[in-house]
Coordinates of C-alpha atoms and ligand atoms in Angstrom, one line a residue:
M16 CA 102.6 108.1 71.8
K17 CA 100.2 107.6 68.9
V18 CA 96.7 107.2 69.6
Y19 CA 94.4 104.3 68.5
N20 CA 90.3 104.0 68.5
D21 CA 90.1 102.2 66.0
I22 CA 90.7 98.4 65.7
N23 CA 91.6 98.4 62.1
A24 CA 93.7 100.9 62.7
W25 CA 96.1 99.3 66.0
L26 CA 95.5 96.1 63.9
S27 CA 97.3 97.3 60.7
M28 CA 100.3 99.4 63.1
R29 CA 100.6 95.9 64.8
K30 CA 100.9 93.5 61.8
E31 CA 103.7 96.3 60.8
L32 CA 105.4 96.1 64.0
S33 CA 109.1 94.4 63.5
T34 CA 109.3 91.0 65.0
H35 CA 112.2 91.4 66.6
L36 CA 110.7 94.2 69.0
S37 CA 108.7 92.7 72.0
L38 CA 105.4 94.4 73.3
G39 CA 104.4 94.7 77.1
V40 CA 100.8 95.6 77.8
V41 CA 99.1 97.0 80.7
M42 CA 95.0 97.0 80.6
T43 CA 92.9 99.7 82.8
M44 CA 90.2 101.4 82.7
G45 CA 91.5 105.0 82.8
A46 CA 91.9 106.8 85.9
L47 CA 94.9 106.4 86.4
H48 CA 97.6 106.1 89.2
E49 CA 100.9 105.4 91.0
G50 CA 99.4 101.3 90.3
H51 CA 99.0 101.1 87.1
L52 CA 102.4 103.5 86.3
S53 CA 104.4 101.3 88.3
L54 CA 102.8 98.5 85.7
M55 CA 104.0 100.5 82.5
R56 CA 107.4 100.6 84.5
Q57 CA 108.0 97.1 84.5
S58 CA 106.5 97.0 81.2
K59 CA 108.7 99.6 79.9
Q60 CA 112.2 97.7 81.0
E61 CA 111.0 94.3 79.7
N62 CA 110.1 95.2 76.4
D63 CA 110.7 97.4 73.4
R64 CA 107.8 98.8 73.2
T65 CA 104.6 99.1 75.4
L66 CA 100.3 99.2 74.9
V67 CA 98.0 101.0 77.8
T68 CA 94.3 100.2 76.7
I69 CA 92.0 102.1 78.4
F70 CA 88.9 100.8 78.3
V71 CA 85.7 101.6 80.8
N72 CA 84.5 97.9 80.4
P73 CA 80.8 97.6 80.4
T74 CA 80.3 93.7 80.8
Q75 CA 82.3 93.8 84.3
F76 CA 79.8 96.2 86.4
D77 CA 77.4 94.1 87.7
N78 CA 75.9 97.2 88.8
K79 CA 74.8 100.4 86.2
N80 CA 75.2 103.3 89.1
D81 CA 79.0 101.9 89.4
L82 CA 79.6 102.0 86.3
Q83 CA 77.9 105.6 85.6
K84 CA 80.1 106.5 88.6
Y85 CA 83.5 105.1 87.5
P86 CA 86.3 108.2 87.5
K87 CA 86.8 109.1 84.0
T88 CA 89.7 111.3 83.6
W89 CA 90.9 111.2 80.0
E90 CA 93.4 114.4 79.8
S91 CA 95.1 113.6 83.0
D92 CA 95.1 109.9 82.0
C93 CA 96.7 111.3 79.0
D94 CA 99.1 113.3 80.4
L95 CA 100.5 110.6 82.9
L96 CA 100.9 108.2 79.9
Q97 CA 103.6 111.2 78.2
Q98 CA 105.4 111.6 80.9
V99 CA 105.4 107.8 81.5
E100 CA 106.6 107.5 77.4
I101 CA 104.4 104.8 77.0
D102 CA 104.8 104.0 72.9
Y103 CA 100.5 103.3 72.5
L104 CA 97.6 103.8 73.7
L105 CA 94.3 101.9 72.5
A106 CA 91.2 103.2 73.7
P107 CA 88.6 101.2 71.8
R108 CA 84.6 102.2 71.5
V109 CA 82.6 100.6 72.9
S110 CA 80.7 99.1 69.7
H111 CA 84.1 97.7 68.5
I112 CA 84.4 95.7 70.7
Y113 CA 80.7 94.6 71.4
P114 CA 79.0 94.7 68.4
A115 CA 75.4 94.3 68.2
H116 CA 74.7 90.5 68.2
D117 CA 78.0 89.4 69.8
Y118 CA 76.5 86.5 72.2
F119 CA 80.5 85.3 73.5
Y120 CA 81.5 85.5 76.7
M121 CA 84.7 83.2 78.7
N122 CA 83.3 82.0 81.7
E123 CA 85.2 80.4 84.2
N124 CA 82.9 78.1 87.1
H125 CA 85.1 77.6 89.8
F126 CA 87.4 80.4 91.0
S127 CA 85.7 83.8 89.8
Q128 CA 82.3 81.7 92.1
Q129 CA 84.2 82.7 95.3
L130 CA 84.9 85.7 96.9
C131 CA 84.4 89.1 94.3
G132 CA 82.1 86.6 92.2
L133 CA 79.6 85.9 95.0
S134 CA 78.5 89.3 95.1
R135 CA 79.1 90.7 91.8
P136 CA 77.4 88.0 89.5
N137 CA 78.9 88.2 86.3
H138 CA 81.9 90.1 86.9
F139 CA 84.7 87.9 86.1
Q140 CA 82.4 86.9 83.2
G141 CA 82.9 90.4 81.8
V142 CA 86.5 90.6 82.7
L143 CA 87.4 87.8 81.6
T144 CA 86.0 88.5 78.0
I145 CA 87.3 91.6 78.1
V146 CA 91.1 90.4 78.6
L147 CA 91.1 88.0 76.5
K148 CA 89.6 90.8 73.5
L149 CA 92.5 93.2 74.3
L150 CA 95.0 90.4 74.0
N151 CA 94.5 89.3 71.2
L152 CA 94.2 92.7 69.6
A153 CA 97.7 93.4 71.3
Q154 CA 99.4 90.5 70.7
A155 CA 102.1 91.5 73.0
Q156 CA 104.5 89.3 75.1
R157 CA 104.2 90.0 78.2
A158 CA 101.2 91.8 80.2
Y159 CA 101.2 93.1 83.4
F160 CA 98.5 93.0 85.8
G161 CA 98.9 94.2 89.7
E162 CA 98.3 91.5 93.0
K163 CA 95.1 94.2 94.1
D164 CA 93.2 92.5 92.3
Y165 CA 94.8 89.1 93.4
Q166 CA 91.1 87.2 92.2
Q167 CA 91.2 88.0 88.6
A168 CA 94.8 88.2 88.0
K169 CA 95.2 84.6 88.7
L170 CA 92.0 83.9 87.0
I171 CA 93.2 86.2 84.1
Q172 CA 97.0 83.9 84.6
K173 CA 94.9 80.9 84.5
M174 CA 92.8 81.4 81.2
T175 CA 95.9 82.2 79.1
Q176 CA 97.5 78.6 80.8
C177 CA 93.8 76.7 79.4
F178 CA 93.6 78.3 76.5
F179 CA 97.6 78.5 75.2
L180 CA 97.6 81.9 75.4
P181 CA 101.1 82.6 73.5
T182 CA 101.4 85.8 76.5
Q183 CA 103.1 85.8 79.7
I184 CA 101.1 87.2 82.8
I185 CA 103.1 89.3 84.6
L186 CA 101.5 89.9 87.9
H187 CA 103.2 93.3 89.8
P188 CA 103.2 93.4 93.8
T189 CA 100.9 96.1 95.1
I190 CA 101.4 99.7 95.7
R191 CA 100.2 101.3 98.4
D192 CA 100.1 105.1 99.9
P193 CA 102.1 105.5 103.3
D194 CA 99.2 105.7 105.4
G195 CA 98.4 101.6 103.9
L196 CA 95.9 102.0 101.8
A197 CA 95.9 99.6 98.3
L198 CA 96.1 102.0 95.7
S199 CA 92.8 102.7 93.6
S200 CA 90.5 104.6 91.4
R201 CA 87.9 103.9 94.0
N202 CA 89.6 105.7 96.5
T203 CA 88.6 109.0 95.0
R204 CA 85.5 109.0 95.8
L205 CA 85.7 108.5 99.5
S206 CA 85.7 111.6 101.8
E207 CA 88.4 112.3 104.9
T208 CA 86.5 109.6 106.7
G209 CA 85.6 106.8 104.8
R210 CA 89.2 107.7 103.9
E211 CA 90.4 106.7 107.4
K212 CA 88.1 103.8 107.3
A213 CA 89.3 101.9 104.7
T214 CA 92.7 102.5 105.9
F215 CA 92.2 100.8 108.9
F216 CA 90.6 98.6 106.7
A217 CA 93.8 97.8 104.9
R218 CA 96.0 97.5 108.2
L219 CA 93.3 95.8 109.8
L220 CA 93.3 93.0 107.1
K221 CA 97.4 92.3 107.8
T222 CA 96.7 91.3 111.9
E223 CA 97.2 88.6 113.1
K224 CA 93.3 88.7 114.1
S225 CA 91.1 85.8 113.7
V226 CA 88.8 86.6 110.4
L227 CA 86.0 86.5 113.2
N228 CA 87.5 89.2 115.2
M229 CA 88.3 91.2 112.5
K230 CA 84.9 91.0 110.9
H231 CA 83.4 92.1 114.5
Q232 CA 85.9 95.3 114.9
L233 CA 85.4 96.9 111.7
E234 CA 81.4 96.5 112.0
L235 CA 82.1 98.4 115.2
E236 CA 83.5 101.4 113.0
G237 CA 80.7 101.3 111.4
I238 CA 82.1 99.5 107.8
Q239 CA 80.1 96.7 106.3
V240 CA 82.4 94.1 105.5
D241 CA 81.1 92.2 101.8
Y242 CA 83.8 89.4 102.5
L243 CA 86.7 88.3 104.3
E244 CA 88.1 84.7 104.1
E245 CA 91.4 83.0 104.0
I246 CA 91.9 80.4 101.2
G247 CA 95.6 78.4 102.0
Q248 CA 98.0 80.7 102.6
H249 CA 96.3 83.7 101.3
R250 CA 93.4 86.9 102.6
F251 CA 91.2 87.9 101.0
G252 CA 88.5 90.6 102.6
A253 CA 85.7 93.3 100.4
V254 CA 83.8 96.1 102.6
W255 CA 81.6 98.5 102.1
I256 CA 82.2 102.1 102.9
E257 CA 79.9 104.9 101.7
D258 CA 78.3 103.3 99.0
I259 CA 82.0 102.4 97.9
R260 CA 83.5 98.9 97.3
L261 CA 87.3 98.5 98.3
I262 CA 89.1 95.0 98.3
D263 CA 92.5 94.1 99.2
N264 CA 94.3 91.3 100.0
C265 CA 97.9 90.3 101.6
A266 CA 99.6 86.3 102.4
K267 CA 98.2 85.4 105.3
P268 CA 100.2 86.3 109.0
Ligands
PAF25 O1 92.0 96.1 86.7 C1 90.7 96.4 85.8 O2 91.2 97.3 85.5 C2 90.1 95.8 85.0 O3 90.0 94.8 85.9 C3 90.7 95.3 83.9 C4 91.6 94.1 83.7 C5 91.2 96.1 82.5 C6 89.8 94.9 82.5 O4 88.8 95.8 83.0

């Protein structure tokens, strides 16, 4: 696996990559788990080469504490990437991605203002900005995102359509542990009791109970609900457990 911290070194390599070879990209903030690996395996199946990016994007964290506490596991991430036989890893420096006096951001003013956007102001602005930058750097044929972050994935898909970006956005179903909890880098920060509560939330979301009833049950378990909503045929939830914000979604049962 070739590792690039320098954007220009990556771009020179990208220029030299034969136009006959297709490239797939999987964007991550590190702390890799099976959810990320399944995206990478799909990319490897569908493309000649796969690029993974690791960049803990500061502009999508509304809370400095959350950014500081975000798990950083560089060594084990690199081991996993080697095991999956990833071709290229791009891990750019923050100052290269956001140079001084860079005042450009990508905004969406509708869906990004709902659900997670309500309690995390500017979060999707940060996500769409970094994804646009990384899509332009990667110049990939395909980019892979998990449906666990459904709102994010749909916004990215819409952005590429609206701006006629050439990369095809491919969504991958949520990967769950056998107990039903959606894999997330944040799960590692949960205590045993916290994890039980998180599993309760994941299971409850898929039941036929009404939104009101679910909220009530979560509160009885001492779980703070950020939102629980149904939009169209989809159900979305976000909760706080031990100061950790967890999200999940599913088709409306
Ligand atoms: O889903 C994530 O890990 C991040 O939001 C992404 C897409 C890598 C952008 O920083």
